[in-house]
Amino acid sequence: MCNMETLSINTVYCGDSVSLMEQIAPNSIALSFWSPPYFLGKDYEEDATYDSWQNLLKSIIALHYNVLKPGGFLVINIADIISFQDENMPRIMGMNPTNRKCDVTKDMILKVQSDFPNYNRKQIASILNCSEQTIDRRMNGNNIRGGKYAAGTHIKLVGGNIENYAYDAGLFLYDKRVWKKDPAWANCKWTTNTLKSVSETEDLYIFWKPGEYIVNRERLTPNEWKEWGHRQIWEIPSVRINKEHPAMFPKKLAYRVIRLFTDERDVVLDPFLGSGTTAVAAIETNRNFIGIEIMERYAEIAKKNVKNAQQSQRLFSYS
Ligand SMILES: C[S@@+](CC[C@H](N)C(=O)[O-])C[C@H]1O[C@@H](n2cnc3c(N)ncnc32)[C@H](O)[C@@H]1O
């Protein structure tokens, strides 16, 4: 390493975490809490391919071994199930009989086929007074209209990959919590035309860097221990107004993670800082932070939010 400056605490950096994380003091981070891009085509991941997205996660996770304190934690918030268009998926759509405009059924087509075994699709369609597309859809489940243009949706679990990347980096899976958020009804097209569920949870994968760690019951009140300290499912409303950033997690989520896994004055890292939620929660709980955000627009918003939180915290400590 040639004379690289070490990143300072309580600072928001604008840049790529893949290179900037190398400048974090080794063994200095008590907790790293973040939510990465989800490969959903948001403005900050427009050029990502599935491979480049996986490589980003892999590289960032690998960089954690050096910066985490022994006994420190890495907590990743991500939707475990992702979906993306994949040219290799079979182009078959679910049939929804309530959407059918034409009464021709598969049985009717089979009957015509057995009565006229030499008839082709066009001739069968003319006997049944329907389109060739209807014949094809009923018999093969193919949507020749939509399916010709749009690739099928590939569903993938990401938790296993993340666990493998962490394990390869020397970090062990310690626990998993589930954030029960608002149901994502924005996906209604997805659920209307399929048998799939609406997304209403995200996971928190918790990894540990081997070393002694503190189990300090004083970090939470007895009621907090009972309500969420021990509980796997955390019910927290989603951020409903994403004015500053399209994918913010709730400050309450960051609070809980920070208060459970760190003590005051510990350093909390977020290498995907976005609007600065983790940094603000760290400030408000008297922890230090380092935040990195690649997009200037969001880094500026994070800096503004951090400044406001620091000012309020100063006023609060004087009063
Ligand atoms: C899911 S968002 C995080 C939102 C954040 N938790 C909040 O509450 O505002 C992920 C963020 O990571 C940023 N990002 C993506 N790749 C990055 C990289 N290589 N280095 C730093 N930031 C990156 C994106 O620009 C985006 O703002």
mmCIF file of C-alpha atoms and ligand atoms in Angstrom:
data_model
loop_
_atom_site.group_PDB
_atom_site.id
_atom_site.type_symbol
_atom_site.label_atom_id
_atom_site.label_comp_id
_atom_site.label_asym_id
_atom_site.label_seq_id
_atom_site.Cartn_x
_atom_site.Cartn_y
_atom_site.Cartn_z
ATOM 1 C CA MET A 1 0.000 0.000 0.000
ATOM 2 C CA CYS A 2 1.513 3.339 -1.006
ATOM 3 C CA ASN A 3 0.851 6.149 1.442
ATOM 4 C CA MET A 4 -2.931 5.911 1.380
ATOM 5 C CA GLU A 5 -4.644 8.156 3.873
ATOM 6 C CA THR A 6 -6.753 6.408 6.474
ATOM 7 C CA LEU A 7 -10.443 7.306 6.384
ATOM 8 C CA SER A 8 -11.575 9.523 9.277
ATOM 9 C CA ILE A 9 -14.468 8.686 11.522
ATOM 10 C CA ASN A 10 -17.674 10.736 11.432
ATOM 11 C CA THR A 11 -17.211 11.533 7.760
ATOM 12 C CA VAL A 12 -19.252 10.814 4.643
ATOM 13 C CA TYR A 13 -17.064 9.859 1.678
ATOM 14 C CA CYS A 14 -18.210 10.028 -1.906
ATOM 15 C CA GLY A 15 -16.606 7.205 -3.861
ATOM 16 C CA ASP A 16 -16.497 3.512 -4.576
ATOM 17 C CA SER A 17 -16.387 1.350 -1.458
ATOM 18 C CA VAL A 18 -14.442 -1.302 -3.317
ATOM 19 C CA SER A 19 -11.418 1.014 -3.289
ATOM 20 C CA LEU A 20 -12.190 3.272 -0.303
ATOM 21 C CA MET A 21 -12.663 0.415 2.153
ATOM 22 C CA GLU A 22 -8.975 -0.390 1.731
ATOM 23 C CA GLN A 23 -8.274 2.913 3.467
ATOM 24 C CA ILE A 24 -10.193 2.063 6.638
ATOM 25 C CA ALA A 25 -7.970 1.380 9.643
ATOM 26 C CA PRO A 26 -7.666 -2.392 10.130
ATOM 27 C CA ASN A 27 -9.603 -3.913 13.063
ATOM 28 C CA SER A 28 -11.393 -0.614 13.743
ATOM 29 C CA ILE A 29 -15.060 -1.302 12.924
ATOM 30 C CA ALA A 30 -17.348 -2.752 15.615
ATOM 31 C CA LEU A 31 -20.334 -3.062 13.284
ATOM 32 C CA SER A 32 -20.909 -2.694 9.578
ATOM 33 C CA PHE A 33 -24.575 -2.337 8.712
ATOM 34 C CA TRP A 34 -25.793 -1.856 5.174
ATOM 35 C CA SER A 35 -28.233 -2.570 2.465
ATOM 36 C CA PRO A 36 -26.679 -3.037 -0.984
ATOM 37 C CA PRO A 37 -28.222 -2.441 -4.406
ATOM 38 C CA TYR A 38 -30.816 -5.231 -4.929
ATOM 39 C CA PHE A 39 -30.287 -5.605 -8.694
ATOM 40 C CA LEU A 40 -33.646 -4.009 -9.389
ATOM 41 C CA GLY A 41 -32.523 -1.520 -12.023
ATOM 42 C CA LYS A 42 -32.582 1.545 -9.735
ATOM 43 C CA ASP A 43 -30.753 4.668 -10.898
ATOM 44 C CA TYR A 44 -27.587 3.659 -9.039
ATOM 45 C CA GLU A 45 -27.370 0.203 -10.663
ATOM 46 C CA GLU A 46 -28.506 0.858 -14.215
ATOM 47 C CA ASP A 47 -25.427 -0.737 -15.785
ATOM 48 C CA ALA A 48 -25.244 -3.716 -13.428
ATOM 49 C CA THR A 49 -25.393 -7.249 -14.786
ATOM 50 C CA TYR A 50 -26.202 -10.174 -12.534
ATOM 51 C CA ASP A 51 -22.495 -11.092 -12.482
ATOM 52 C CA SER A 52 -21.231 -7.573 -11.764
ATOM 53 C CA TRP A 53 -23.783 -7.243 -8.956
ATOM 54 C CA GLN A 54 -22.665 -10.521 -7.384
ATOM 55 C CA ASN A 55 -19.005 -9.472 -7.763
ATOM 56 C CA LEU A 56 -19.752 -6.200 -5.983
ATOM 57 C CA LEU A 57 -21.287 -8.044 -3.016
ATOM 58 C CA LYS A 58 -18.431 -10.528 -2.976
ATOM 59 C CA SER A 59 -15.721 -7.832 -3.031
ATOM 60 C CA ILE A 60 -17.356 -5.678 -0.352
ATOM 61 C CA ILE A 61 -17.932 -8.651 1.960
ATOM 62 C CA ALA A 62 -14.326 -9.815 1.469
ATOM 63 C CA LEU A 63 -13.009 -6.359 2.421
ATOM 64 C CA HIS A 64 -14.765 -6.622 5.795
ATOM 65 C CA TYR A 65 -12.421 -9.175 7.291
ATOM 66 C CA ASN A 66 -9.607 -6.652 7.503
ATOM 67 C CA VAL A 67 -11.616 -3.681 8.805
ATOM 68 C CA LEU A 68 -13.839 -5.414 11.382
ATOM 69 C CA LYS A 69 -12.542 -5.709 14.922
ATOM 70 C CA PRO A 70 -12.089 -9.289 16.086
ATOM 71 C CA GLY A 71 -15.510 -10.088 17.534
ATOM 72 C CA GLY A 72 -17.113 -7.427 15.309
ATOM 73 C CA PHE A 73 -20.294 -7.928 13.273
ATOM 74 C CA LEU A 74 -21.368 -7.436 9.692
ATOM 75 C CA VAL A 75 -25.152 -7.091 9.286
ATOM 76 C CA ILE A 76 -26.513 -7.144 5.733
ATOM 77 C CA ASN A 77 -30.103 -6.138 5.041
ATOM 78 C CA ILE A 78 -31.395 -7.573 1.783
ATOM 79 C CA ALA A 79 -34.551 -9.018 0.256
ATOM 80 C CA ASP A 80 -33.703 -12.708 0.107
ATOM 81 C CA ILE A 81 -35.716 -13.292 -3.031
ATOM 82 C CA ILE A 82 -34.858 -11.296 -6.114
ATOM 83 C CA SER A 83 -36.252 -11.487 -9.612
ATOM 84 C CA PHE A 84 -34.883 -10.402 -12.941
ATOM 85 C CA GLN A 85 -35.572 -10.853 -16.645
ATOM 86 C CA ASP A 86 -33.669 -13.841 -17.999
ATOM 87 C CA GLU A 87 -33.560 -14.776 -21.679
ATOM 88 C CA ASN A 88 -32.973 -18.410 -20.699
ATOM 89 C CA MET A 89 -36.257 -18.772 -18.795
ATOM 90 C CA PRO A 90 -38.997 -20.779 -20.563
ATOM 91 C CA ARG A 91 -41.561 -18.312 -21.925
ATOM 92 C CA ILE A 92 -44.631 -19.800 -20.343
ATOM 93 C CA MET A 93 -47.216 -17.725 -18.562
ATOM 94 C CA GLY A 94 -49.772 -18.792 -15.994
ATOM 95 C CA MET A 95 -53.253 -19.069 -17.476
ATOM 96 C CA ASN A 96 -55.857 -16.976 -15.750
ATOM 97 C CA PRO A 97 -59.327 -18.228 -16.752
ATOM 98 C CA THR A 98 -60.988 -15.100 -15.367
ATOM 99 C CA ASN A 99 -59.033 -13.034 -17.885
ATOM 100 C CA ARG A 100 -60.092 -15.183 -20.822
ATOM 101 C CA LYS A 101 -61.935 -13.356 -23.534
ATOM 102 C CA CYS A 102 -62.426 -16.530 -25.566
ATOM 103 C CA ASP A 103 -64.326 -19.566 -24.271
ATOM 104 C CA VAL A 104 -62.275 -22.139 -26.188
ATOM 105 C CA THR A 105 -60.798 -24.682 -23.782
ATOM 106 C CA LYS A 106 -57.981 -27.180 -24.121
ATOM 107 C CA ASP A 107 -60.549 -30.023 -24.104
ATOM 108 C CA MET A 108 -62.405 -28.467 -27.070
ATOM 109 C CA ILE A 109 -59.156 -28.287 -29.045
ATOM 110 C CA LEU A 110 -58.299 -31.896 -28.170
ATOM 111 C CA LYS A 111 -61.727 -32.993 -29.405
ATOM 112 C CA VAL A 112 -61.231 -31.217 -32.779
ATOM 113 C CA GLN A 113 -57.744 -32.703 -33.036
ATOM 114 C CA SER A 114 -59.106 -36.201 -32.522
ATOM 115 C CA ASP A 115 -61.972 -35.661 -35.021
ATOM 116 C CA PHE A 116 -59.619 -34.114 -37.620
ATOM 117 C CA PRO A 117 -56.145 -35.549 -36.900
ATOM 118 C CA ASN A 118 -54.605 -33.977 -40.031
ATOM 119 C CA TYR A 119 -55.769 -30.422 -39.369
ATOM 120 C CA ASN A 120 -53.129 -27.824 -38.667
ATOM 121 C CA ARG A 121 -53.387 -25.008 -36.091
ATOM 122 C CA LYS A 122 -54.934 -22.581 -38.589
ATOM 123 C CA GLN A 123 -57.677 -25.038 -39.570
ATOM 124 C CA ILE A 124 -58.440 -25.909 -35.934
ATOM 125 C CA ALA A 125 -58.657 -22.199 -35.112
ATOM 126 C CA SER A 126 -61.121 -21.635 -37.938
ATOM 127 C CA ILE A 127 -63.371 -24.510 -36.771
ATOM 128 C CA LEU A 128 -63.393 -23.141 -33.213
ATOM 129 C CA ASN A 129 -63.685 -19.554 -34.399
ATOM 130 C CA CYS A 130 -60.696 -18.387 -32.386
ATOM 131 C CA SER A 131 -57.173 -17.192 -33.095
ATOM 132 C CA GLU A 132 -54.144 -19.430 -33.620
ATOM 133 C CA GLN A 133 -52.650 -17.733 -30.579
ATOM 134 C CA THR A 134 -55.514 -19.050 -28.436
ATOM 135 C CA ILE A 135 -54.832 -22.576 -29.691
ATOM 136 C CA ASP A 136 -51.154 -22.245 -28.885
ATOM 137 C CA ARG A 137 -51.782 -20.718 -25.478
ATOM 138 C CA ARG A 138 -54.279 -23.381 -24.402
ATOM 139 C CA MET A 139 -52.143 -26.267 -25.664
ATOM 140 C CA ASN A 140 -48.624 -25.120 -24.774
ATOM 141 C CA GLY A 141 -49.090 -22.371 -22.198
ATOM 142 C CA ASN A 142 -47.159 -20.066 -24.535
ATOM 143 C CA ASN A 143 -47.957 -16.430 -24.643
ATOM 144 C CA ILE A 144 -46.893 -15.816 -28.226
ATOM 145 C CA ARG A 145 -47.777 -12.143 -27.966
ATOM 146 C CA GLY A 146 -46.154 -11.038 -24.690
ATOM 147 C CA GLY A 147 -43.658 -13.862 -24.383
ATOM 148 C CA LYS A 148 -42.161 -13.168 -27.784
ATOM 149 C CA TYR A 149 -40.924 -9.795 -26.609
ATOM 150 C CA ALA A 150 -40.352 -10.030 -22.863
ATOM 151 C CA ALA A 151 -37.925 -12.516 -21.335
ATOM 152 C CA GLY A 152 -39.208 -14.645 -18.473
ATOM 153 C CA THR A 153 -38.733 -13.736 -14.822
ATOM 154 C CA HIS A 154 -35.987 -15.601 -13.012
ATOM 155 C CA ILE A 155 -36.449 -15.929 -9.235
ATOM 156 C CA LYS A 156 -33.332 -16.312 -7.136
ATOM 157 C CA LEU A 157 -32.476 -16.631 -3.459
ATOM 158 C CA VAL A 158 -29.482 -14.492 -2.524
ATOM 159 C CA GLY A 159 -28.864 -15.491 1.107
ATOM 160 C CA GLY A 160 -26.885 -18.624 0.200
ATOM 161 C CA ASN A 161 -24.474 -16.694 -2.025
ATOM 162 C CA ILE A 162 -23.976 -14.042 0.627
ATOM 163 C CA GLU A 163 -23.253 -16.680 3.258
ATOM 164 C CA ASN A 164 -20.683 -18.302 0.964
ATOM 165 C CA TYR A 165 -18.957 -14.985 0.232
ATOM 166 C CA ALA A 166 -18.769 -14.243 3.968
ATOM 167 C CA TYR A 167 -17.499 -17.714 4.808
ATOM 168 C CA ASP A 168 -14.806 -17.446 2.124
ATOM 169 C CA ALA A 169 -13.787 -14.125 3.680
ATOM 170 C CA GLY A 170 -13.396 -15.669 7.167
ATOM 171 C CA LEU A 171 -16.725 -14.440 8.581
ATOM 172 C CA PHE A 172 -19.224 -16.841 10.122
ATOM 173 C CA LEU A 173 -22.991 -16.660 9.977
ATOM 174 C CA TYR A 174 -24.080 -15.768 13.521
ATOM 175 C CA ASP A 175 -27.807 -15.177 13.235
ATOM 176 C CA LYS A 176 -30.608 -14.063 10.982
ATOM 177 C CA ARG A 177 -33.402 -11.643 11.795
ATOM 178 C CA VAL A 178 -36.411 -10.901 9.654
ATOM 179 C CA TRP A 179 -37.675 -7.392 9.048
ATOM 180 C CA LYS A 180 -41.437 -7.498 8.497
ATOM 181 C CA LYS A 181 -42.094 -4.399 6.426
ATOM 182 C CA ASP A 182 -45.141 -3.060 4.609
ATOM 183 C CA PRO A 183 -46.465 -5.384 1.891
ATOM 184 C CA ALA A 184 -45.027 -4.227 -1.445
ATOM 185 C CA TRP A 185 -48.326 -3.793 -3.310
ATOM 186 C CA ALA A 186 -46.464 -1.907 -5.985
ATOM 187 C CA ASN A 187 -45.801 -5.392 -7.315
ATOM 188 C CA CYS A 188 -49.490 -5.961 -8.041
ATOM 189 C CA LYS A 189 -48.911 -6.887 -11.708
ATOM 190 C CA TRP A 190 -46.570 -9.613 -10.510
ATOM 191 C CA THR A 191 -49.205 -11.075 -8.204
ATOM 192 C CA THR A 192 -52.226 -10.636 -10.485
ATOM 193 C CA ASN A 193 -50.726 -12.699 -13.277
ATOM 194 C CA THR A 194 -49.012 -15.326 -11.115
ATOM 195 C CA LEU A 195 -49.462 -17.446 -8.005
ATOM 196 C CA LYS A 196 -46.599 -15.592 -6.285
ATOM 197 C CA SER A 197 -46.837 -13.738 -2.989
ATOM 198 C CA VAL A 198 -46.419 -10.045 -2.332
ATOM 199 C CA SER A 199 -43.012 -9.256 -0.831
ATOM 200 C CA GLU A 200 -43.374 -8.248 2.821
ATOM 201 C CA THR A 201 -40.144 -9.244 4.546
ATOM 202 C CA GLU A 202 -36.452 -8.617 4.180
ATOM 203 C CA ASP A 203 -33.651 -10.426 5.950
ATOM 204 C CA LEU A 204 -30.821 -9.276 8.153
ATOM 205 C CA TYR A 205 -27.889 -11.667 7.768
ATOM 206 C CA ILE A 206 -25.539 -11.312 10.715
ATOM 207 C CA PHE A 207 -21.900 -12.378 10.358
ATOM 208 C CA TRP A 208 -19.223 -12.486 13.030
ATOM 209 C CA LYS A 209 -15.482 -12.034 12.741
ATOM 210 C CA PRO A 210 -13.989 -14.528 15.175
ATOM 211 C CA GLY A 211 -12.916 -12.854 18.413
ATOM 212 C CA GLU A 212 -14.380 -12.001 21.807
ATOM 213 C CA TYR A 213 -17.536 -9.970 21.729
ATOM 214 C CA ILE A 214 -19.579 -8.262 24.379
ATOM 215 C CA VAL A 215 -23.077 -9.313 25.402
ATOM 216 C CA ASN A 216 -24.075 -6.207 27.320
ATOM 217 C CA ARG A 217 -27.613 -6.443 28.699
ATOM 218 C CA GLU A 218 -27.418 -2.736 29.589
ATOM 219 C CA ARG A 219 -27.521 -1.790 25.936
ATOM 220 C CA LEU A 220 -31.294 -2.261 25.863
ATOM 221 C CA THR A 221 -34.036 -1.714 28.406
ATOM 222 C CA PRO A 222 -35.661 -4.892 29.782
ATOM 223 C CA ASN A 223 -38.711 -4.146 27.697
ATOM 224 C CA GLU A 224 -36.624 -3.714 24.522
ATOM 225 C CA TRP A 225 -34.955 -7.063 25.181
ATOM 226 C CA LYS A 226 -38.342 -8.649 25.460
ATOM 227 C CA GLU A 227 -39.904 -6.857 22.503
ATOM 228 C CA TRP A 228 -37.093 -7.126 19.970
ATOM 229 C CA GLY A 229 -33.734 -7.997 21.573
ATOM 230 C CA HIS A 230 -34.600 -11.698 21.579
ATOM 231 C CA ARG A 231 -37.176 -11.682 18.847
ATOM 232 C CA GLN A 232 -36.349 -12.827 15.350
ATOM 233 C CA ILE A 233 -39.101 -10.906 13.581
ATOM 234 C CA TRP A 234 -38.908 -7.140 13.753
ATOM 235 C CA GLU A 235 -42.049 -5.414 12.573
ATOM 236 C CA ILE A 236 -41.093 -1.946 11.363
ATOM 237 C CA PRO A 237 -43.001 0.139 8.799
ATOM 238 C CA SER A 238 -41.156 0.775 5.523
ATOM 239 C CA VAL A 239 -40.048 4.275 4.570
ATOM 240 C CA ARG A 240 -43.163 5.468 2.787
ATOM 241 C CA ILE A 241 -41.868 8.704 1.327
ATOM 242 C CA ASN A 242 -38.678 8.010 -0.574
ATOM 243 C CA LYS A 243 -38.152 11.648 -1.467
ATOM 244 C CA GLU A 244 -34.420 11.738 -0.850
ATOM 245 C CA HIS A 245 -33.467 8.291 -2.071
ATOM 246 C CA PRO A 246 -35.386 5.481 -3.818
ATOM 247 C CA ALA A 247 -34.422 2.674 -1.413
ATOM 248 C CA MET A 248 -34.041 3.955 2.142
ATOM 249 C CA PHE A 249 -34.375 1.612 5.073
ATOM 250 C CA PRO A 250 -36.136 2.897 8.197
ATOM 251 C CA LYS A 251 -34.009 4.637 10.825
ATOM 252 C CA LYS A 252 -35.627 2.378 13.429
ATOM 253 C CA LEU A 253 -34.038 -0.649 11.734
ATOM 254 C CA ALA A 254 -30.577 0.930 11.959
ATOM 255 C CA TYR A 255 -31.212 1.945 15.595
ATOM 256 C CA ARG A 256 -32.022 -1.591 16.617
ATOM 257 C CA VAL A 257 -29.001 -3.116 14.909
ATOM 258 C CA ILE A 258 -26.643 -0.462 16.275
ATOM 259 C CA ARG A 259 -27.960 -0.641 19.833
ATOM 260 C CA LEU A 260 -27.930 -4.432 19.905
ATOM 261 C CA PHE A 261 -24.431 -4.951 18.477
ATOM 262 C CA THR A 262 -22.392 -1.953 19.669
ATOM 263 C CA ASP A 263 -21.590 0.243 22.666
ATOM 264 C CA GLU A 264 -21.356 4.037 22.713
ATOM 265 C CA ARG A 265 -18.324 5.436 20.852
ATOM 266 C CA ASP A 266 -17.891 2.261 18.790
ATOM 267 C CA VAL A 267 -17.401 2.834 15.051
ATOM 268 C CA VAL A 268 -20.231 1.817 12.688
ATOM 269 C CA LEU A 269 -19.551 1.495 8.945
ATOM 270 C CA ASP A 270 -22.008 1.764 6.051
ATOM 271 C CA PRO A 271 -20.300 1.283 2.638
ATOM 272 C CA PHE A 272 -23.655 1.748 0.815
ATOM 273 C CA LEU A 273 -24.708 4.845 2.719
ATOM 274 C CA GLY A 274 -27.425 6.178 0.399
ATOM 275 C CA SER A 275 -29.202 9.042 2.174
ATOM 276 C CA GLY A 276 -27.188 8.495 5.363
ATOM 277 C CA THR A 277 -29.702 6.590 7.538
ATOM 278 C CA THR A 278 -27.062 4.440 9.293
ATOM 279 C CA ALA A 279 -24.855 7.453 10.016
ATOM 280 C CA VAL A 280 -27.782 9.443 11.456
ATOM 281 C CA ALA A 281 -28.811 6.513 13.670
ATOM 282 C CA ALA A 282 -25.178 6.179 14.826
ATOM 283 C CA ILE A 283 -24.987 9.866 15.726
ATOM 284 C CA GLU A 284 -28.292 9.752 17.603
ATOM 285 C CA THR A 285 -27.081 6.760 19.631
ATOM 286 C CA ASN A 286 -23.662 8.310 20.430
ATOM 287 C CA ARG A 287 -21.690 6.010 18.156
ATOM 288 C CA ASN A 288 -19.081 7.042 15.586
ATOM 289 C CA PHE A 289 -19.522 6.221 11.923
ATOM 290 C CA ILE A 290 -17.844 6.021 8.525
ATOM 291 C CA GLY A 291 -20.136 6.285 5.493
ATOM 292 C CA ILE A 292 -19.341 5.729 1.815
ATOM 293 C CA GLU A 293 -21.681 6.480 -1.080
ATOM 294 C CA ILE A 294 -20.768 6.272 -4.750
ATOM 295 C CA MET A 295 -23.322 8.722 -6.170
ATOM 296 C CA GLU A 296 -22.565 12.363 -5.562
ATOM 297 C CA ARG A 297 -26.260 13.263 -5.396
ATOM 298 C CA TYR A 298 -26.891 10.847 -2.518
ATOM 299 C CA ALA A 299 -23.566 11.566 -0.795
ATOM 300 C CA GLU A 300 -24.599 15.252 -0.640
ATOM 301 C CA ILE A 301 -27.971 14.312 0.881
ATOM 302 C CA ALA A 302 -26.207 12.065 3.414
ATOM 303 C CA LYS A 303 -23.824 14.903 4.337
ATOM 304 C CA LYS A 304 -26.766 17.242 4.891
ATOM 305 C CA ASN A 305 -28.625 14.683 7.031
ATOM 306 C CA VAL A 306 -25.479 13.959 9.042
ATOM 307 C CA LYS A 307 -24.869 17.655 9.660
ATOM 308 C CA ASN A 308 -28.442 18.149 10.896
ATOM 309 C CA ALA A 309 -28.202 15.108 13.171
ATOM 310 C CA GLN A 310 -24.865 16.290 14.583
ATOM 311 C CA GLN A 311 -26.296 19.758 15.275
ATOM 312 C CA SER A 312 -29.399 18.361 16.999
ATOM 313 C CA GLN A 313 -27.233 15.996 19.033
ATOM 314 C CA ARG A 314 -25.040 18.893 20.178
ATOM 315 C CA LEU A 315 -28.100 20.942 21.191
ATOM 316 C CA PHE A 316 -29.519 17.903 22.955
ATOM 317 C CA SER A 317 -26.298 17.346 24.948
ATOM 318 C CA TYR A 318 -26.251 21.025 26.085
ATOM 319 C CA SER A 319 -29.877 21.034 27.213
HETATM 320 C C1 LIG B 1 -30.032 0.301 -1.077
HETATM 321 S S1 LIG B 1 -29.205 1.776 -1.207
HETATM 322 C C2 LIG B 1 -28.861 2.177 0.479
HETATM 323 C C3 LIG B 1 -29.890 3.092 1.088
HETATM 324 C C4 LIG B 1 -29.568 3.487 2.513
HETATM 325 N N1 LIG B 1 -29.589 2.368 3.408
HETATM 326 C C5 LIG B 1 -30.557 4.559 2.982
HETATM 327 O O1 LIG B 1 -31.309 4.323 3.964
HETATM 328 O O2 LIG B 1 -30.623 5.632 2.373
HETATM 329 C C6 LIG B 1 -27.625 1.340 -1.825
HETATM 330 C C7 LIG B 1 -26.711 2.512 -2.081
HETATM 331 O O3 LIG B 1 -25.408 2.021 -2.394
HETATM 332 C C8 LIG B 1 -24.804 2.914 -3.318
HETATM 333 N N2 LIG B 1 -23.709 2.167 -3.990
HETATM 334 C C9 LIG B 1 -23.805 1.265 -4.987
HETATM 335 N N3 LIG B 1 -22.591 0.788 -5.317
HETATM 336 C C10 LIG B 1 -21.700 1.394 -4.478
HETATM 337 C C11 LIG B 1 -20.292 1.315 -4.319
HETATM 338 N N4 LIG B 1 -19.558 0.505 -5.094
HETATM 339 N N5 LIG B 1 -19.693 2.082 -3.373
HETATM 340 C C12 LIG B 1 -20.440 2.917 -2.605
HETATM 341 N N6 LIG B 1 -21.788 3.045 -2.727
HETATM 342 C C13 LIG B 1 -22.410 2.283 -3.639
HETATM 343 C C14 LIG B 1 -25.944 3.303 -4.223
HETATM 344 O O4 LIG B 1 -25.681 4.506 -4.919
HETATM 345 C C15 LIG B 1 -27.113 3.402 -3.235
HETATM 346 O O5 LIG B 1 -27.292 4.727 -2.800
#
